[in-house]
mmCIF file of C-alpha atoms in Angstrom:
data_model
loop_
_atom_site.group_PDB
_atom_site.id
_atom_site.type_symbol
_atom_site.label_atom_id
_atom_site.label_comp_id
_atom_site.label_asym_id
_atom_site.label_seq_id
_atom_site.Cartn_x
_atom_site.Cartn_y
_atom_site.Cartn_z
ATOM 1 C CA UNK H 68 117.528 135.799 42.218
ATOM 2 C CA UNK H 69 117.876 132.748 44.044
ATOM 3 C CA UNK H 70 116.244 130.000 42.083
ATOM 4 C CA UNK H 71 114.415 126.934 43.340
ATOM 5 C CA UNK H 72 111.823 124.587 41.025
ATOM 6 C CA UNK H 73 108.852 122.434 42.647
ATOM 7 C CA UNK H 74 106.160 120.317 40.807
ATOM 8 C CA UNK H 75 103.201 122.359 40.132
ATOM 9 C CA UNK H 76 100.726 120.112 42.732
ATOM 10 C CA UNK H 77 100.876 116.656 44.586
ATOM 11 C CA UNK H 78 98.268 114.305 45.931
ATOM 12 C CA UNK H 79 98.826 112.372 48.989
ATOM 13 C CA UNK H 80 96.295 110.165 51.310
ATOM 14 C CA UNK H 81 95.590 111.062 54.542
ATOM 15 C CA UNK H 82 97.268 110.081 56.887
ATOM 16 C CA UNK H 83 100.548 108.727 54.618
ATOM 17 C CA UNK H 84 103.782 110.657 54.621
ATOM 18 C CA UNK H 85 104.240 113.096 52.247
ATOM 19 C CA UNK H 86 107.467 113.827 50.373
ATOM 20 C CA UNK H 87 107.919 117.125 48.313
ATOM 21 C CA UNK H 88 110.460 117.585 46.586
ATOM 22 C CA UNK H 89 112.692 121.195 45.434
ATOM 23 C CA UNK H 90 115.824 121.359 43.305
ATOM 24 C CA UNK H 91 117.996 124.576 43.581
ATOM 25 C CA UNK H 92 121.270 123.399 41.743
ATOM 26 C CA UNK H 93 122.626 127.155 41.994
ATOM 27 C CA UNK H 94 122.632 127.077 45.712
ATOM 28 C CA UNK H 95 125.218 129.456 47.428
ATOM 29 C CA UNK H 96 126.921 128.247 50.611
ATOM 30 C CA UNK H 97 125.782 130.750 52.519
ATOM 31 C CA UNK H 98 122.037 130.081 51.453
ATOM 32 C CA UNK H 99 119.431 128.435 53.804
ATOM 33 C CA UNK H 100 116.999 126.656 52.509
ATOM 34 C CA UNK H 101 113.196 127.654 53.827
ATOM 35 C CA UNK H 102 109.629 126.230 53.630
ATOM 36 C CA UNK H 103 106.877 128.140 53.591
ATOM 37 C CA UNK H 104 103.187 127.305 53.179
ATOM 38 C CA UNK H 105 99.771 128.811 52.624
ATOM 39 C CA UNK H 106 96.056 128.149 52.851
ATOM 40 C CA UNK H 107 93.817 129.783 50.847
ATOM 41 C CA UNK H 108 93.429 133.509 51.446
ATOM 42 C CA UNK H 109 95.821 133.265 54.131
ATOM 43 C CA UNK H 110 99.967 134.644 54.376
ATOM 44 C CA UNK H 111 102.311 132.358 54.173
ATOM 45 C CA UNK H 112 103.364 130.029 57.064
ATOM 46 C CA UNK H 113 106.955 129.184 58.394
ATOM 47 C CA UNK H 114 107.661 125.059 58.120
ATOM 48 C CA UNK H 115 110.904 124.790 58.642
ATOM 49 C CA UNK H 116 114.482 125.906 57.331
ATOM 50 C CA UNK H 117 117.760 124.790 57.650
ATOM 51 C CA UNK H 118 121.533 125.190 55.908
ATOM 52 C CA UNK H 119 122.945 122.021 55.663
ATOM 53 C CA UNK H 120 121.813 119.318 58.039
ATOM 54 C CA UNK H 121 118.350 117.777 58.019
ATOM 55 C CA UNK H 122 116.297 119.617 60.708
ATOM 56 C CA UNK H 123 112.761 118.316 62.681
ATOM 57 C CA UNK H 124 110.588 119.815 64.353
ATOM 58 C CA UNK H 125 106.804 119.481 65.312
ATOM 59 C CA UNK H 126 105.404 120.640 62.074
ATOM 60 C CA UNK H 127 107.732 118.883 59.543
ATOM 61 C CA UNK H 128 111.160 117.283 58.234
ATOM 62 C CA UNK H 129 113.906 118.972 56.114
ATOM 63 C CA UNK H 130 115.874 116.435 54.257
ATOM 64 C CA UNK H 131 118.704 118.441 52.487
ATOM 65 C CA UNK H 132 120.970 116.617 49.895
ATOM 66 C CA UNK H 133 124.731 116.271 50.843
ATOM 67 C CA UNK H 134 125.759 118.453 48.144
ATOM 68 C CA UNK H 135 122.994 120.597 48.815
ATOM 69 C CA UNK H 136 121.415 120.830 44.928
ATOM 70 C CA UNK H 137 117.850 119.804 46.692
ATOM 71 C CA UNK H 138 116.028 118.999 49.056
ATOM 72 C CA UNK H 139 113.000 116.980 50.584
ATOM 73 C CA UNK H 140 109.807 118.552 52.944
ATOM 74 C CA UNK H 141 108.905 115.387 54.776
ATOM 75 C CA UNK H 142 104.917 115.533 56.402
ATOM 76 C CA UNK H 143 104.664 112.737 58.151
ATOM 77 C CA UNK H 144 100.877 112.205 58.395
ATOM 78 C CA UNK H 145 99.303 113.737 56.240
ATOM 79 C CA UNK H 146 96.102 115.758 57.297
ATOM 80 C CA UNK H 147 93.404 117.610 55.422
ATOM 81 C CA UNK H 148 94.438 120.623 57.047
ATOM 82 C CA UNK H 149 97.750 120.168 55.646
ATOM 83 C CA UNK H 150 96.500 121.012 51.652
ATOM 84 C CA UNK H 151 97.851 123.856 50.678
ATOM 85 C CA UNK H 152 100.436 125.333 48.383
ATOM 86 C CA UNK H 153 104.244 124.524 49.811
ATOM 87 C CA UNK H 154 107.188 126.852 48.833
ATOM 88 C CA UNK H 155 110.627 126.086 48.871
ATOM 89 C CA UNK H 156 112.811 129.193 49.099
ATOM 90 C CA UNK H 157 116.647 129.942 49.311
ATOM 91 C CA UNK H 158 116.824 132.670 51.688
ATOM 92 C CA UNK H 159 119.371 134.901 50.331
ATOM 93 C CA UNK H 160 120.888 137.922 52.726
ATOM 94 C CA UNK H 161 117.488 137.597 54.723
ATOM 95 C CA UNK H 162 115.440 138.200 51.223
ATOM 96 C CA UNK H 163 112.976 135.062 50.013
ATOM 97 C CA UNK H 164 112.194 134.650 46.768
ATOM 98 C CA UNK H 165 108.865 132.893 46.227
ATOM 99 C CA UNK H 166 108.232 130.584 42.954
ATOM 100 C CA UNK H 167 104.706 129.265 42.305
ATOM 101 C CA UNK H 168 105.045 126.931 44.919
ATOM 102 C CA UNK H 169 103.789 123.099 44.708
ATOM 103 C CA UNK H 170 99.777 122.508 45.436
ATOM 104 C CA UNK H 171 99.421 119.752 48.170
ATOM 105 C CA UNK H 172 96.196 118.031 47.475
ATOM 106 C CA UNK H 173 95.385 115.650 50.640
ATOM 107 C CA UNK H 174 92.534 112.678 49.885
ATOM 108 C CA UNK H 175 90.570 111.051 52.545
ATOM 109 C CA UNK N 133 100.445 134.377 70.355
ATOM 110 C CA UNK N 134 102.290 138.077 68.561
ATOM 111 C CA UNK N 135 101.108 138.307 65.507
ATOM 112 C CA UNK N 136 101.423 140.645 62.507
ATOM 113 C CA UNK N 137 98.535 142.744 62.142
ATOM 114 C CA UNK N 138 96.987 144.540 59.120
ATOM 115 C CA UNK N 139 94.265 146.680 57.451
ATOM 116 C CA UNK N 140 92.193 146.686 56.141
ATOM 117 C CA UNK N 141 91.523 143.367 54.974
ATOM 118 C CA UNK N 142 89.680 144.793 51.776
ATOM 119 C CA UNK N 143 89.698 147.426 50.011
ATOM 120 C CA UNK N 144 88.169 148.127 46.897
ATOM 121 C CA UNK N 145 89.122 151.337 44.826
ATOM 122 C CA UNK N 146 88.526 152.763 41.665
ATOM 123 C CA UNK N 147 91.392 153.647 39.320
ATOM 124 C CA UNK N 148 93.392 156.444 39.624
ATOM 125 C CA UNK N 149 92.091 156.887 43.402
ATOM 126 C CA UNK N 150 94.695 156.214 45.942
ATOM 127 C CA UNK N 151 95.187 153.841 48.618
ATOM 128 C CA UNK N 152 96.838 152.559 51.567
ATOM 129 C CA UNK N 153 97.816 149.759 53.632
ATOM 130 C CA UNK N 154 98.858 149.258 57.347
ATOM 131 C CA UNK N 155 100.944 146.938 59.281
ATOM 132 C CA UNK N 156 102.095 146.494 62.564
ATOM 133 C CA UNK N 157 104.320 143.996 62.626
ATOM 134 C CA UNK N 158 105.227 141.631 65.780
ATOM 135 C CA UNK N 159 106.927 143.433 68.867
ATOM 136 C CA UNK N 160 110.522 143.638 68.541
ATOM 137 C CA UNK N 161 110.590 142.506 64.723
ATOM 138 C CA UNK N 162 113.640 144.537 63.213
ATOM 139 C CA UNK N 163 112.663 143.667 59.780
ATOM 140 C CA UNK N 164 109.757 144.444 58.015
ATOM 141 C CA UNK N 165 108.486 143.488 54.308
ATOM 142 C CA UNK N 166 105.630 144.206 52.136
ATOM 143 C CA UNK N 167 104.954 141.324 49.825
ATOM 144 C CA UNK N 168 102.595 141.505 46.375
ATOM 145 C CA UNK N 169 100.659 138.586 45.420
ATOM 146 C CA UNK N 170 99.260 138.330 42.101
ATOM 147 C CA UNK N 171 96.395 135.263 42.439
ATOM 148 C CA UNK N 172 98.078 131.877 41.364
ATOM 149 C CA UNK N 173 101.458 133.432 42.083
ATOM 150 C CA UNK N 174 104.197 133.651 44.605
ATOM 151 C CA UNK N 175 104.438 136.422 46.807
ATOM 152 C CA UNK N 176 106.825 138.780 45.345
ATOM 153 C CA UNK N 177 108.930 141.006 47.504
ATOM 154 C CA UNK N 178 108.136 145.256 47.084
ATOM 155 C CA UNK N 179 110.114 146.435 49.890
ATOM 156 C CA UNK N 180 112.355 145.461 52.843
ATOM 157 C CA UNK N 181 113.084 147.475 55.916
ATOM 158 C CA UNK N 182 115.377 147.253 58.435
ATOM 159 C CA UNK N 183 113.796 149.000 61.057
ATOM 160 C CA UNK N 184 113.545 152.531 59.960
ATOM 161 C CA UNK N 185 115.533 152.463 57.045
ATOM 162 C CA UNK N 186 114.814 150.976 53.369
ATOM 163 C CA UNK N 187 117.412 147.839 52.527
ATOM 164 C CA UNK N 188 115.679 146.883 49.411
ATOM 165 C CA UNK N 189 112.850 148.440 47.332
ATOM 166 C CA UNK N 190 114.357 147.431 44.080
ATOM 167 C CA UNK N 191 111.020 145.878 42.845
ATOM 168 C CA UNK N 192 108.792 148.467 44.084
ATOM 169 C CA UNK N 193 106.945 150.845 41.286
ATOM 170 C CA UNK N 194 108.264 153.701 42.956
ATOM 171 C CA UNK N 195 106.318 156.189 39.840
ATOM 172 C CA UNK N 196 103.129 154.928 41.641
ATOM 173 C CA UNK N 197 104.100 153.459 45.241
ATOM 174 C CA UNK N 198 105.749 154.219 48.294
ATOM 175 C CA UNK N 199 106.718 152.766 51.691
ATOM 176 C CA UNK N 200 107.461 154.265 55.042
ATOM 177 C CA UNK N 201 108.224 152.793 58.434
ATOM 178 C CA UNK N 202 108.708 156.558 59.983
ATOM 179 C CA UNK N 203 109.422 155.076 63.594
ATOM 180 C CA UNK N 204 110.736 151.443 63.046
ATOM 181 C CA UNK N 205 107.819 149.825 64.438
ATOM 182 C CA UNK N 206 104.650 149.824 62.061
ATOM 183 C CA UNK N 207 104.721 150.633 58.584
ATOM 184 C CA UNK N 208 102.367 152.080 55.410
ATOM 185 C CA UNK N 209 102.265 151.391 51.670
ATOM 186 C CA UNK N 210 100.603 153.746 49.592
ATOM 187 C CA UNK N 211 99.578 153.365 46.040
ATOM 188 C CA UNK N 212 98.933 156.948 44.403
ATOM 189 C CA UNK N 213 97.424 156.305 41.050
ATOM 190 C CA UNK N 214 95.740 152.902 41.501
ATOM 191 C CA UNK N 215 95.779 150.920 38.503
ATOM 192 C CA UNK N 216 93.566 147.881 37.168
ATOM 193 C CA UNK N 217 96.945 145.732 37.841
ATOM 194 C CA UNK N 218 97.946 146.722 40.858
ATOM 195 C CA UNK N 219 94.849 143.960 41.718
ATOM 196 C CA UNK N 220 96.588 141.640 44.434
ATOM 197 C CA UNK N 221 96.896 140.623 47.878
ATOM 198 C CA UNK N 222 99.790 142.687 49.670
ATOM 199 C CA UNK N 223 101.206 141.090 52.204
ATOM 200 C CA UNK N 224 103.289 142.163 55.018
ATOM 201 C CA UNK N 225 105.940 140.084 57.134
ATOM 202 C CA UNK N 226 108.437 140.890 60.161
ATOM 203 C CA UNK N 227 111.524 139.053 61.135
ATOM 204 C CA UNK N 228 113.785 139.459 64.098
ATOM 205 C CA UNK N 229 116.674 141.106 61.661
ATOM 206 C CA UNK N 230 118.519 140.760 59.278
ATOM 207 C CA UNK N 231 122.138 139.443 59.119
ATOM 208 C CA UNK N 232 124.618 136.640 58.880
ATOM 209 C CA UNK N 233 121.860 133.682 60.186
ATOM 210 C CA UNK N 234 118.784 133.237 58.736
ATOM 211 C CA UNK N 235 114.823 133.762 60.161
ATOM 212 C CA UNK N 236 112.032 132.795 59.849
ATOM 213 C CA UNK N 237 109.303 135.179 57.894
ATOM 214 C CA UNK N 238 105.919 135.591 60.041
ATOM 215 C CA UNK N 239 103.451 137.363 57.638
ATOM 216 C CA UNK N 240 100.290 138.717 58.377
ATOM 217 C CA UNK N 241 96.705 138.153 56.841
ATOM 218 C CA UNK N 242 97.169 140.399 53.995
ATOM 219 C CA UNK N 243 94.924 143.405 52.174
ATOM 220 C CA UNK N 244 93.319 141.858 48.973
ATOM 221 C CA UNK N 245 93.189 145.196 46.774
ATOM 222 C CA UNK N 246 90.321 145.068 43.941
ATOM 223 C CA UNK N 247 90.982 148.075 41.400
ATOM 224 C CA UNK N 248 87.793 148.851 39.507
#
């Protein structure tokens, strides 16, 4: 199995930027990187993914490291609807495998 | 919005009864999975489909469960004896297929399972 490993929870203010963080030193080169979150007794969510370059788009930013050992989910204002638990997943021959994910606690 | 449909959304069962789960998953989805979460966990993957056909079901309990996705399009998972552990929230996801890129995952609401 692919591996990745995320602190357990984080706490941010609303409305700051939000940085959370994943290392997955045994990266492949053929493995993208995905982000997944979910709200309480909800299914995950798509974020984002990407394979090597940093990626946007409306929900979120992917920095990825240049060798590719970890990466960064950037929120850039933080919300309250944004607390939930935030996976970081290699996607390996179209199969994720889910850790325990970092808890996203958001303060007003 | 397409979205991945399931039921029920709970089901409670007493052991050794059996049980099963539905999904449709979003039109023109190749790929199908059923996911188990165990609370405080990470989904785990049971089974992967590409459409009709079974491309991974390493993980599944297959003494107890099984999958089919008879037409390529919507899909059951049946548990035949229930146990106190099987106690989760299965999940089920679609993708547009499989292959040399990668997709993104759209999962449905899930089936929390009690076993009593």
């Amino acid at each position: 199995d692919a591996k990745t490993t995320q602190p357990n929870s984080m706490e941010s203010n609303e409305e700051e930027p939000v940085h959370l963080p994943c290392n997955h030193s045994t990266i492949s080169g053929t493995d993208y990187i995905h982000w997944y979150r979910q709200l309480p007794s909800q299914g995950p969510e798509y974020v984002i993914h990407g394979l090597t370059s940093n990626v946007n788009n409306r929900m979120a930013s992917l920095a990825i490291a240049e060798d590719r050992k970890s990466s960064t989910l950037i929120l850039h204002r933080a919300t309250l609807r944004d607390a939930a638990v935030y996976y970081c997943i290699l996607n390996d021959r179209n199969q994720f495998y889910f850790g325990t994910g970092t808890s996203l606690t958001v303060i007003p | 919005e397409a979205e991945v449909a399931q039921s029920p959304r709970y089901k409670i069962t007493e052991k050794s009864q059996a049980v099963a789960f539905w999904c449709d998953p979003i039109s023109g989805h190749a790929t199908l999975y059923w996911y188990r979460q165990i609370l405080g966990q990470g989904p785990e993957l049971l089974v992967q489909f590409q459409d009709e056909s079974v491309v991974d079901d390493s993980q599944l309990p297959k003494d107890r469960f099984s999958a089919e996705r008879l037409k390529g399009v919507d899909s059951t998972l049946k548990i035949q004896p229930a146990e106190l552990g099987d106690s989760a929230m299965y999940l089920c996801a679609s993708s547009i297929t499989t292959g040399a890129t990668s997709y993104e995952q759209y999962f449905g609401p899930g089936t929390r399972l009690t076993v009593t």
